Coordinates of C-alpha atoms (C1' of nucleotides) in Angstrom, one line a residue:
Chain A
X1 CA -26.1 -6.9 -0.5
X2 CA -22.1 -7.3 -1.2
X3 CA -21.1 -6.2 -4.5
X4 CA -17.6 -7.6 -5.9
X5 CA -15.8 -6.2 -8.9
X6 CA -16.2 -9.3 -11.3
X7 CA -13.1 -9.6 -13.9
X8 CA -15.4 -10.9 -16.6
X9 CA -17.5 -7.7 -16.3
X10 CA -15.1 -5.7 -15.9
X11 CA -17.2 -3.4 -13.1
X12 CA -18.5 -4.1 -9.7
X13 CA -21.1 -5.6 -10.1
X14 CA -24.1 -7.7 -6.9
X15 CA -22.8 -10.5 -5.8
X16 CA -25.6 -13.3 -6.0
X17 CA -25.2 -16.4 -5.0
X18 CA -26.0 -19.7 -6.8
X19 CA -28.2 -20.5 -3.9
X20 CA -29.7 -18.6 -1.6
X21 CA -27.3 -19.0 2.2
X22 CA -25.2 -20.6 0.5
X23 CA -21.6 -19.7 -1.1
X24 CA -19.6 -22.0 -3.1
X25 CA -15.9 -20.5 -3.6
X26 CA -12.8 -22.0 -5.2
X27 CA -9.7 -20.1 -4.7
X28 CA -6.6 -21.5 -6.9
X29 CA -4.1 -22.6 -4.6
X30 CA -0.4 -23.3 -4.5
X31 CA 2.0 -25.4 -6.5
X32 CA 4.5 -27.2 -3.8
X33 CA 7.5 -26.6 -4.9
X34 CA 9.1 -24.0 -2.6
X35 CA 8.2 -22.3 0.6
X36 CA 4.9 -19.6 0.1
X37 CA 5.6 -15.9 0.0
X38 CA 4.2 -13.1 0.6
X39 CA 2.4 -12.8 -2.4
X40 CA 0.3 -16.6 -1.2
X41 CA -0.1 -14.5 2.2
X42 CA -2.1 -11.9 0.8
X43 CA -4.0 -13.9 -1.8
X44 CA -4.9 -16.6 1.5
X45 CA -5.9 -13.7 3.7
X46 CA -7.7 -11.8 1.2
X47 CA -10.1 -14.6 0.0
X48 CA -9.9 -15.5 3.8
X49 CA -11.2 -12.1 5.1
X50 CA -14.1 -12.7 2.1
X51 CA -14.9 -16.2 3.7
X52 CA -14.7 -14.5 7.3
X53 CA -17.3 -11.9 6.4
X54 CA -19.6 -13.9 4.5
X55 CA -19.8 -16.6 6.9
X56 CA -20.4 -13.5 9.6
X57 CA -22.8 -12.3 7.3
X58 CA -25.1 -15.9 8.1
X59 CA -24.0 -17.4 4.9
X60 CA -22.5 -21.1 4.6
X61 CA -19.2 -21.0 2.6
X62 CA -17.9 -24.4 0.7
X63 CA -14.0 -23.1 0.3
X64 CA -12.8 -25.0 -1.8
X65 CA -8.7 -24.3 -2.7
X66 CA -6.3 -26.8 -4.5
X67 CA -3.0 -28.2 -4.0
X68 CA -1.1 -28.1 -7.5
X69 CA 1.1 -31.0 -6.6
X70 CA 1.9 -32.4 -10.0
X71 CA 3.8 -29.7 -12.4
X72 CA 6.8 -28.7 -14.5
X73 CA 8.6 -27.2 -11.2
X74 CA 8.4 -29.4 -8.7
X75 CA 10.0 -31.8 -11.5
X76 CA 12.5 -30.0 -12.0
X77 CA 13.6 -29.4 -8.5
X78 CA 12.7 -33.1 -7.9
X79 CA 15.7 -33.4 -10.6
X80 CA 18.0 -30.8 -9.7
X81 CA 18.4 -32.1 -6.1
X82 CA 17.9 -35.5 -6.8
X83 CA 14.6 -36.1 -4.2
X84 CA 11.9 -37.4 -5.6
X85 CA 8.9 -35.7 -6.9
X86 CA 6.6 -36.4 -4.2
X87 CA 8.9 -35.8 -1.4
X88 CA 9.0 -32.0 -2.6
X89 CA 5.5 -31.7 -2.8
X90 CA 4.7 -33.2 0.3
X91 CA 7.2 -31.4 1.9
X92 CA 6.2 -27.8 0.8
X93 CA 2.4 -28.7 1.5
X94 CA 3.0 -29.1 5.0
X95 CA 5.4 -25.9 5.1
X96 CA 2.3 -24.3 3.2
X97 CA -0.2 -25.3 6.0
X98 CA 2.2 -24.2 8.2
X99 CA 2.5 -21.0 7.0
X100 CA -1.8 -20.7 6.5
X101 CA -1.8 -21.2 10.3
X102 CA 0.7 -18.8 11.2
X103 CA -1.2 -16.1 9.5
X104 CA -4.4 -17.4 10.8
X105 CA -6.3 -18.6 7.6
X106 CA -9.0 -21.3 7.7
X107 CA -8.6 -24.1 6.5
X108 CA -10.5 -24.7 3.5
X109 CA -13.6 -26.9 3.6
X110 CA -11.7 -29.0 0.8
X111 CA -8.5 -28.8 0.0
X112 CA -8.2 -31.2 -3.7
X113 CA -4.4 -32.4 -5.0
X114 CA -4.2 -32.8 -8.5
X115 CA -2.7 -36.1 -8.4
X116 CA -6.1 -37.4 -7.1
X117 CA -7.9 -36.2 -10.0
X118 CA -5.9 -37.5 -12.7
X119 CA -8.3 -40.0 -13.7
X120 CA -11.4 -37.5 -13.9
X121 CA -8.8 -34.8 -15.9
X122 CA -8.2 -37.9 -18.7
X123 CA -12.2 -38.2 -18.7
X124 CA -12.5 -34.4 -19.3
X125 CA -9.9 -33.9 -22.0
X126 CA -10.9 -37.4 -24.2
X127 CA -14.3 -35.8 -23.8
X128 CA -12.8 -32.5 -25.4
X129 CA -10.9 -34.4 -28.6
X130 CA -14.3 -36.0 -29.0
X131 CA -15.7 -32.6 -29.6
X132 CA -13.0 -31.9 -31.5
X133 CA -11.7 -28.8 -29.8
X134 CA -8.3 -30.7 -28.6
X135 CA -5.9 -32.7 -30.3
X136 CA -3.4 -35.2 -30.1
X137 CA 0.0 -34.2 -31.3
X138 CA 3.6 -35.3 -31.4
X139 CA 4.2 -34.4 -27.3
X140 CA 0.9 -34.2 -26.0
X141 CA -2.7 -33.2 -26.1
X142 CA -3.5 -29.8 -27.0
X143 CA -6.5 -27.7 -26.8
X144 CA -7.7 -24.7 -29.0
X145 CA -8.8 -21.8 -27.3
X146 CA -10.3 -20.1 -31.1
X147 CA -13.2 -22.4 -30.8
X148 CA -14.9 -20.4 -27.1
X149 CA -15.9 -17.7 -28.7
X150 CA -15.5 -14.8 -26.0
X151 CA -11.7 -16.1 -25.4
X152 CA -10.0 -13.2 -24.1
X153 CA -13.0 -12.4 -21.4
X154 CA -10.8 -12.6 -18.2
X155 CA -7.7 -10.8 -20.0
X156 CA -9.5 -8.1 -21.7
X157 CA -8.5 -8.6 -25.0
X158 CA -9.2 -10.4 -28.1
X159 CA -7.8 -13.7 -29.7
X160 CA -6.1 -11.0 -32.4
X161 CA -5.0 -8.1 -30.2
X162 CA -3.2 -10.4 -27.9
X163 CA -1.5 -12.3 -30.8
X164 CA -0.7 -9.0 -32.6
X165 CA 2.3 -8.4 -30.3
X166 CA 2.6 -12.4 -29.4
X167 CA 5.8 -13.2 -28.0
X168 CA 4.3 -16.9 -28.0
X169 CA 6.8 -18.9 -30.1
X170 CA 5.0 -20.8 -32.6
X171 CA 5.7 -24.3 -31.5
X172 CA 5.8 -26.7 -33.8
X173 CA 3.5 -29.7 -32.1
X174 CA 1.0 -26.7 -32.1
X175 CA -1.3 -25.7 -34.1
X176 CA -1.8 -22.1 -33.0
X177 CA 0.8 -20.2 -30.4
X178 CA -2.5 -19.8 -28.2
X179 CA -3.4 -23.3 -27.5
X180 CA -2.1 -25.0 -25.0
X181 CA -1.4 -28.7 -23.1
X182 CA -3.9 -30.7 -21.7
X183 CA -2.0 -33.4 -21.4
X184 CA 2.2 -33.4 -21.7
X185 CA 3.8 -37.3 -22.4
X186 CA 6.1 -38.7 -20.5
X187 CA 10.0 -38.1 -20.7
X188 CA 12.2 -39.9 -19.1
X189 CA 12.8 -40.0 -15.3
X190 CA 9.1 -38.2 -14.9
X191 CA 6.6 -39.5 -13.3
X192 CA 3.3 -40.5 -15.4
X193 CA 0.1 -41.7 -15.2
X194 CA -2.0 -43.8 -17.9
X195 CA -4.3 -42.0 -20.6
X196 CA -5.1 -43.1 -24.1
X197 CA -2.9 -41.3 -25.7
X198 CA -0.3 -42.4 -24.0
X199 CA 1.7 -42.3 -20.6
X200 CA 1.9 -38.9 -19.2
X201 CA 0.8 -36.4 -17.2
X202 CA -1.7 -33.4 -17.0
X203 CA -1.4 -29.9 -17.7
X204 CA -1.6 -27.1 -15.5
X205 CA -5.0 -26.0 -16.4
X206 CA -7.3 -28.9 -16.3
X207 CA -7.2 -29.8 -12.7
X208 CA -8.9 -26.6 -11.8
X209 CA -11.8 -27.2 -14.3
X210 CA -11.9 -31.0 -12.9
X211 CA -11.4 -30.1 -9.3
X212 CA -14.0 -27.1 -8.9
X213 CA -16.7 -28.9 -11.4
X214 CA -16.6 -32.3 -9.1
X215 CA -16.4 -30.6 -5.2
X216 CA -18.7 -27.4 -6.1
X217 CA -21.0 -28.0 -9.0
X218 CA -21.6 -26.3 -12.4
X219 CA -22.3 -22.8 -11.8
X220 CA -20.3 -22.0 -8.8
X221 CA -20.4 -19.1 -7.3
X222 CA -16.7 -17.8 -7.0
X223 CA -13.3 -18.4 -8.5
X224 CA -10.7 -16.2 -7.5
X225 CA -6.8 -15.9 -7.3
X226 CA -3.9 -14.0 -8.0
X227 CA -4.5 -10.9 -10.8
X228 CA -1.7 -13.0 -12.8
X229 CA -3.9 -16.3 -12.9
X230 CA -7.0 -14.4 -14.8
X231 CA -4.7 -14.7 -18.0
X232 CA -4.2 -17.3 -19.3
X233 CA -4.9 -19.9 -16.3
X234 CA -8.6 -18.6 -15.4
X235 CA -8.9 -17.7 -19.0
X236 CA -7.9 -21.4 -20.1
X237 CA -9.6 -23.2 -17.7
X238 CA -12.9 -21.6 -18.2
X239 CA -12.3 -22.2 -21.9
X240 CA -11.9 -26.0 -21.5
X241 CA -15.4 -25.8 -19.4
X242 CA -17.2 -23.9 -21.6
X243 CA -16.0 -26.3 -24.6
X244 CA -17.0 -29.3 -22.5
X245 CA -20.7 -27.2 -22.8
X246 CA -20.1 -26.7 -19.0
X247 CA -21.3 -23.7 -16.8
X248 CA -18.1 -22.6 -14.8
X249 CA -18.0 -19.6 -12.5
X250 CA -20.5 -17.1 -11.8
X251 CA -17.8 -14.6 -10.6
X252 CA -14.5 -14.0 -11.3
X253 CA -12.2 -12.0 -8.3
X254 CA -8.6 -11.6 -8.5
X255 CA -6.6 -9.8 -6.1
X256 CA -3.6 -7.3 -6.5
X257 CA -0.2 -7.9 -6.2
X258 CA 2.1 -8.0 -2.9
X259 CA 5.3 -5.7 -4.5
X260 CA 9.0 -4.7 -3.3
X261 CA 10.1 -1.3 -4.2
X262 CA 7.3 -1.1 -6.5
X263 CA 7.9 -4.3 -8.4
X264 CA 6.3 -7.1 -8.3
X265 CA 7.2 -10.0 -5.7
X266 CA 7.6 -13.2 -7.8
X267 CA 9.2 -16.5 -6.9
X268 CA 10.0 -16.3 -10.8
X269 CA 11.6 -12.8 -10.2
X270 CA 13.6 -14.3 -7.0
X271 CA 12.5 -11.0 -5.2
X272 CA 10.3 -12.7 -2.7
X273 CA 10.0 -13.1 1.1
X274 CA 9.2 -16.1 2.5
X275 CA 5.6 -16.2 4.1
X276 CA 7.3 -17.6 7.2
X277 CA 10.6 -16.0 7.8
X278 CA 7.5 -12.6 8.1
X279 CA 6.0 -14.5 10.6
X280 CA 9.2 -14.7 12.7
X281 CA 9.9 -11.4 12.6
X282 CA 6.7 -9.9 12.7
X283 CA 3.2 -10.1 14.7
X284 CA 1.7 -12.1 12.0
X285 CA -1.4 -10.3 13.1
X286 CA 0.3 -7.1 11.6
X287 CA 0.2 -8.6 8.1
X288 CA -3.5 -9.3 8.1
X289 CA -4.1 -5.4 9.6
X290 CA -1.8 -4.3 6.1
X291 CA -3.4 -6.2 4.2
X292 CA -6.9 -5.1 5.2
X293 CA -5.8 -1.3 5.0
X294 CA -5.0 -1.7 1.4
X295 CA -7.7 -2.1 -1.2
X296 CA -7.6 -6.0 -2.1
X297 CA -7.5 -5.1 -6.1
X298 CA -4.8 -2.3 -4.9
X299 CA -1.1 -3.7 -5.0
X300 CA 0.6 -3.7 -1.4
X301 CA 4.0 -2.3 -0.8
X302 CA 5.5 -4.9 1.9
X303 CA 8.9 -3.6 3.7
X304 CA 10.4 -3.7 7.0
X305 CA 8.6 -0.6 7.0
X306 CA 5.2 -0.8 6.3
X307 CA 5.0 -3.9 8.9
X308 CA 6.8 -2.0 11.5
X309 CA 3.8 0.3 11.0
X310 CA 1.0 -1.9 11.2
X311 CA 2.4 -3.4 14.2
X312 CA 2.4 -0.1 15.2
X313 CA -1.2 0.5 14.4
X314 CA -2.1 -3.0 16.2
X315 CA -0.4 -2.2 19.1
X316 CA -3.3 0.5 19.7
X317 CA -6.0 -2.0 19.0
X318 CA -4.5 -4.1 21.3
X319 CA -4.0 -1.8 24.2
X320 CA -7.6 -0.6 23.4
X321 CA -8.6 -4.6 23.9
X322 CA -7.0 -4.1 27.5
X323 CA -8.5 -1.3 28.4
X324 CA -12.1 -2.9 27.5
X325 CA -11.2 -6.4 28.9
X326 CA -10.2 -4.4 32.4
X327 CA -13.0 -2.0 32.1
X328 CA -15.9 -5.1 32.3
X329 CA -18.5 -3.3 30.6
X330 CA -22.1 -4.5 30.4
X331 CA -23.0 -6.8 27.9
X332 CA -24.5 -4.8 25.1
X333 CA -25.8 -4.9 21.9
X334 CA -23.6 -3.6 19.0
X335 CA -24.7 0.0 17.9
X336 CA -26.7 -0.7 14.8
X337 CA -25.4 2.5 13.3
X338 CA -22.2 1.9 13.2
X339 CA -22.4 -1.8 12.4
X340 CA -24.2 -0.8 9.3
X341 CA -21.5 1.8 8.3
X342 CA -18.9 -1.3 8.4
X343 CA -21.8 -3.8 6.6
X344 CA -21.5 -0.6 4.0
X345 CA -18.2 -0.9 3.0
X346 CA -17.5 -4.5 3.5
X347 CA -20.5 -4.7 0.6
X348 CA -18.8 -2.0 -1.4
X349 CA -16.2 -4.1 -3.3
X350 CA -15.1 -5.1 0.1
X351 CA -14.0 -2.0 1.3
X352 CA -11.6 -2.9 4.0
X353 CA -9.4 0.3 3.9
X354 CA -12.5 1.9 4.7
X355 CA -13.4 -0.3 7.2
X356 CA -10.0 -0.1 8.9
X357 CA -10.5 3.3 9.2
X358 CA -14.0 3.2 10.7
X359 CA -12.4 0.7 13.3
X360 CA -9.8 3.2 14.7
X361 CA -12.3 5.9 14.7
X362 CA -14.7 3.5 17.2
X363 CA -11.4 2.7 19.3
X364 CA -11.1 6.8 19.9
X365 CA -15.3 6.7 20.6
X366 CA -14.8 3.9 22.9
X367 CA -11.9 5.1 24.8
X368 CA -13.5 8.8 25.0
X369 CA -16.9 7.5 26.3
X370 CA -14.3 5.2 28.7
X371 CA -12.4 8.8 29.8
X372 CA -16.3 10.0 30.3
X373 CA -17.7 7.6 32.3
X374 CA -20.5 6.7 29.5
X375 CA -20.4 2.9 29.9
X376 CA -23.2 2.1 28.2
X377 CA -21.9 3.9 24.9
X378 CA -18.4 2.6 25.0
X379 CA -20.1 -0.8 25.5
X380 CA -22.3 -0.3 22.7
X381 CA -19.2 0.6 20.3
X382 CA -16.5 -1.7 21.9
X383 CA -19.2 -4.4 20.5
X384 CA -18.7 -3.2 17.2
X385 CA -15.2 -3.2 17.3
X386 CA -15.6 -6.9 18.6
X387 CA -18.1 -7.7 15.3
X388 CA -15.2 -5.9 13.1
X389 CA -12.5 -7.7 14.1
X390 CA -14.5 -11.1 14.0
X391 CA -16.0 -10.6 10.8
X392 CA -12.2 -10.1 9.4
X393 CA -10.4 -12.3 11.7
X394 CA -8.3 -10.0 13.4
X395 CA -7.5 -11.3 16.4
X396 CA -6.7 -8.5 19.3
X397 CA -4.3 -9.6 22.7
X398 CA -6.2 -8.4 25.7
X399 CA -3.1 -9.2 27.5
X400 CA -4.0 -11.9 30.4
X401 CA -0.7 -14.0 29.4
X402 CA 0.9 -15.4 32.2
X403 CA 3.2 -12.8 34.2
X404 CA 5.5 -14.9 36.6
X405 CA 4.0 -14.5 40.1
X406 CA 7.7 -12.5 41.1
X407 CA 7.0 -9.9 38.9
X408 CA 3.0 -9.5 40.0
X409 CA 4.6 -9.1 43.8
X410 CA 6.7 -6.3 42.6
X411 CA 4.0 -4.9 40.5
X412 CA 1.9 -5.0 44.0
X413 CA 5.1 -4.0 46.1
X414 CA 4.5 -0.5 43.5
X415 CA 1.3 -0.2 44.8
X416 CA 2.3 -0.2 48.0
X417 CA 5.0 2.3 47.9
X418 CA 3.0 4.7 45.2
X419 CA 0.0 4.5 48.1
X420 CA 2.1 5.6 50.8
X421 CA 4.0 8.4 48.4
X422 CA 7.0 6.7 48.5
X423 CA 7.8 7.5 44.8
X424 CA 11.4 7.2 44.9
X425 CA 10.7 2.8 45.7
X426 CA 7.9 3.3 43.2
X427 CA 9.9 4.3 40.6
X428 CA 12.8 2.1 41.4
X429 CA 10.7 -0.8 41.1
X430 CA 9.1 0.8 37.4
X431 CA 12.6 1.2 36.1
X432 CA 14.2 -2.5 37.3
X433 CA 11.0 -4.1 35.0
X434 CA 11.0 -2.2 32.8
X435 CA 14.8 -2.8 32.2
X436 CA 13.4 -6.5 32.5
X437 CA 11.6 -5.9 29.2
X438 CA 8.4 -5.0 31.1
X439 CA 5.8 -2.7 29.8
X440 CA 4.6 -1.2 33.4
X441 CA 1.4 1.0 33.3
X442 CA -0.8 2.7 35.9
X443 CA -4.6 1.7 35.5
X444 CA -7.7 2.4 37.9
X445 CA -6.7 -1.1 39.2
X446 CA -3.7 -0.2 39.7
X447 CA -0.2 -1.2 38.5
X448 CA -0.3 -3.6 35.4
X449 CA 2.7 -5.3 33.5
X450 CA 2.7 -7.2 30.1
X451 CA 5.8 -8.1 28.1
X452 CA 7.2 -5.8 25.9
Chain B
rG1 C1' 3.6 -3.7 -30.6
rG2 C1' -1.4 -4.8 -28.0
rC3 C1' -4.3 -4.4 -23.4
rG4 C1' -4.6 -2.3 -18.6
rU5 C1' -3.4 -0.1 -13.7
rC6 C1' -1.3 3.8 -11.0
rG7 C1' 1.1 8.7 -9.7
rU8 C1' -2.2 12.1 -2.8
rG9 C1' 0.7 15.4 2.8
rG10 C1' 7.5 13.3 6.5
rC11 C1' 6.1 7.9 5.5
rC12 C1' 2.0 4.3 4.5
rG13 C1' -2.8 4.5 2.5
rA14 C1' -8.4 5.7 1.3
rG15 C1' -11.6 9.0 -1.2
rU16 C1' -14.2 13.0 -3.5
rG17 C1' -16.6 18.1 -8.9
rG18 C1' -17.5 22.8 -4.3
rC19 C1' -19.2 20.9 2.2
rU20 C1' -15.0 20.1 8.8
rU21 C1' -11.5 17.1 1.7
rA22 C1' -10.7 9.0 5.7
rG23 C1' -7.5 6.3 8.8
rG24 C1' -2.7 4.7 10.6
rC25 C1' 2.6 5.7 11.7
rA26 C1' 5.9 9.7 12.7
rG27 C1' 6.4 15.1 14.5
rG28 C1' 4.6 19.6 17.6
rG29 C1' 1.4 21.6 21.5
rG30 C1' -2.2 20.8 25.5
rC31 C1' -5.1 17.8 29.2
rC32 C1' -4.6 13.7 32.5
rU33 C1' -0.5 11.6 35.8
rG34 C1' 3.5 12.5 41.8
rC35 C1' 6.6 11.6 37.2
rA36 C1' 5.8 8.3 33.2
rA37 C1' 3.0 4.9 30.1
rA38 C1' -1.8 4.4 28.1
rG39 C1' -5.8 7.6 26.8
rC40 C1' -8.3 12.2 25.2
rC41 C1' -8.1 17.1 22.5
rC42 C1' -5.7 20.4 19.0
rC43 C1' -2.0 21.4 15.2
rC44 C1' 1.4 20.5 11.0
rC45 C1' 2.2 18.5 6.1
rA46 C1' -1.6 16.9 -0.2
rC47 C1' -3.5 15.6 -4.5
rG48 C1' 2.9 14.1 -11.2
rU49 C1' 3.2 18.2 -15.5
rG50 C1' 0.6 21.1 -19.3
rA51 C1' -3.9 22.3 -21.5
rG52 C1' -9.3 21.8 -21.8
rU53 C1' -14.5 21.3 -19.9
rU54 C1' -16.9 24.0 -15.7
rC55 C1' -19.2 29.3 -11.9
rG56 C1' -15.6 26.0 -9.6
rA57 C1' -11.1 20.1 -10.5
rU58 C1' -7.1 16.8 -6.6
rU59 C1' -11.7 14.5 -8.5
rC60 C1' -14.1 14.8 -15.6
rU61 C1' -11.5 15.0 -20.9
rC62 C1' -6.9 15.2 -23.8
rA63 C1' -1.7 15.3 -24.1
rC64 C1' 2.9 14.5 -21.8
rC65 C1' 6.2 12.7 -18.1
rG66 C1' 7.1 8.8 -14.7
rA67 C1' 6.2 3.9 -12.3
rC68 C1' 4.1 -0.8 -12.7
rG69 C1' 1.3 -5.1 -14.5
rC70 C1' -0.6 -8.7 -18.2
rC71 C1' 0.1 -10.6 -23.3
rU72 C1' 5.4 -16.5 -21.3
rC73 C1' 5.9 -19.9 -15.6
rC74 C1' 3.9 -16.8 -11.7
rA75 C1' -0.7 -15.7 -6.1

RNA sequence: GGCGUCGUGGCCGAGUGGCUUAGGCAGGGGCCUGCAAAGCCCCCCACGUGAGUUCGAUUCUCACCGACGCCUCCA
């Protein structure tokens, strides 16, 4: 049974779902206001390797992750350039689904915008003043966080210890530095929608509540994000759910942060790399592979660097994926023992590091058994390593792209010349391709090219 | 100030009270190859500092040093 380290808990702790089969997940998405970095890549493929495995596992997954396109930022941008609000947000959404594709995350099953649940967020706060837990002041509606008793749950800490070093000014259209807006009015040149308070428009942390209550149900099984979202976001939203005598989420998971140099990559802290300039310059494949080798509640170190070496490392898997594809072994079952040493650590906390590792180790089995002659085992094996790689969506090239039919004569003109010992033509012919950017290799079949 | 995470070999990155102490990349040697490439085998290089607990600690405890994160927008 997968275990999962819950924030609230504080320990790992079994995952069980709401219903048996059946997962419900909400993973907080972006707000569209600039182009995604590398810190959206790893939060996408880490909750996308999660999805990948359970739906391997048998389970049905509802994935449910929002578009924030509504917010201070985008406003501000929308103002600073002088485009209008929704032009940024539509723009950046379809530079965020580019970049999801690139790096080869599902789509989610629902993807809500917060701009089409401004209706049910009004419904939800009015519903909170009428409990008396919110307010209406001089620039908005707040809500007070003192009345959920455990407040503090996702961020460790208590109402006092965290106001004890506050650094929260003391606002005066609040009552306490900890409460925060529901509902923000209207200045001028914003856009706005209706309430009864007043034009205006929500505040960050209802939509979630709204969003993951309507498409998943009380009681879901899974909300995750970012490690910065469990405080205050996560924290706030389940506070407004619990107030509204809600249940919200079973499980809390947040993942670590993507860093440069040791520090933490932030559009905020104007340190980030865009999502797709990586993708340009990089297999995008070899971002999933770091990713995977790193704990997911681990920070990652992403440089030039550590890309270059997992592209490295892929280029193994994928020249093992050749060597299998040429081989055509017989169709076998995958080696139970080994498939339950990857179902063992994928359950552990989602041990992908460890799985990684037990990956590469089957690509040395399978190519050893391949040197041997024992088909049947590196059959056996390469299935797992085919289970592996499906269950966290890494995709390996078995080659088979299309090599121009000029380049496949002189491949086969090689042959010729290295069957007749002609080696000085042979190798005449190796170093003219490979000065084309050809990667020329002997195999039992004989001479085989594939780009560099 | 409060809360918390981390410090592993040339680099990246797991893990563990003692057992052959992951894996990748890089480096060295060997096998294979006409020569290469790919592959296989072997090797090299460790656990921030100090003290404590223990028969024994890299792993537990404490202190210290250092790095980082959250407490404010942030994935």
């Amino acid at each position: 049974m997968l275990h999962l380290f819950d924030t609230a808990a504080g320990k790992v702790i079994p995952f069980e779902p709401r219903q048996p089969g059946r997962v419900s997940m909400y993973v907080c998405g972006p707000t569209v206001y600039g182009p995604p970095h590398l810190g959206h890549g790893r939060f996408s493929l880490v909750f996308d390797v999660l999805r990948r495995y359970l739906l391997w596992s048998g389970l049905e997954v509802d994935y449910v992750s929002n578009i924030t396109d509504i917010d201070d930022k985008i406003i501000n941008r929308a103002n600073t350039e002088g485009r209008d609000w929704s032009d940024i947000a539509e723009k950046c959404e379809s530079v965020w689904w580019r970049a999801m594709d690139a790096i080869g995350v599902m789509r989610p099953t629902s993807d809500p915008h917060a701009t089409d649940y401004v209706e049910q967020m009004v419904e939800l706060i009015a519903d909170l003043i009428t409990r008396d837990v919110a307010y209406v002041s001089d620039d908005g509606v707040y809500f007070s966080p003192s009345v959920v008793s455990d407040y503090g749950l996702l961020a460790r800490q208590t109402i006092e210890s965290m106001q004890a070093g506050a650094r929260v000014e003391v606002a005066d259209h609040k009552h306490s530095p900890i409460d925060f807006a529901l509902w923000k009015f209207v200045k001028p040149g914003e856009p706005s929608w209706p309430s009864p308070w007043g034009e205006g428009r929500p505040g960050w942390h209802t939509e979630c509540v709204v969003m993951s209550l309507d498409l998943l149900g009380d009681g879901f099984d899974l909300h995750g994000g970012g490690q910065d979202l469990a405080f205050p976001h996560h924290e706030n939203e389940r506070a407004q759910a619990v107030a509204a005598g809600r249940t919200f989420a079973r499980h809390w998971m947040h993942n670590g942060f993507v860093e440069v140099g040791g520090e933490k990559m932030a559009k905020s802290l104007g340190n980030f790399t865009n999502l797709l300039d990586l993708v340009e310059s990089t297999d995008p494949r070899a971002y999933r592979l770091l990713v995977l080798r790193s704990h997911y509640r681990s920070p990652v170190e992403v440089t030039r660097a550590s890309t270059d070496d997992a592209a490295a490392a892929l280029r193994r898997l994928d020249s093992f994926a050749r060597r299998v594809a040429s081989a055509q072994l017989p169709s076998a079952m995958p080696d139970p023992t080994a498939l339950a040493e990857f179902v063992r650590a994928m359950d552990s906390d989602l041990d992908t590091p460890a799985a990684v590792a037990q990956l590469f180790g089957l690509v040395t089995e399978v190519n050893s058994a391949l040197d041997s002659g024992d088909t049947a085992t590196a059959a056996a094996l390469a299935a797992v390593v085919a289970e592996i790689c499906a269950a966290v969506g890494l995709v390996l090239d078995a080659g088979g792209s299309e090599i121009p039919a000029e380049v496949l004569e002189r491949a086969a003109a090689r042959d010729t010349a290295r069957a007749a010992r002609d080696f000085a033509a042979s190798d005449a012919i190796r170093d003219a391709l490979i000065a084309e950017g050809w990667i020329v290799e002997d195999t039992a079949t004989g001479t085989q090219v594939r780009p560099a």
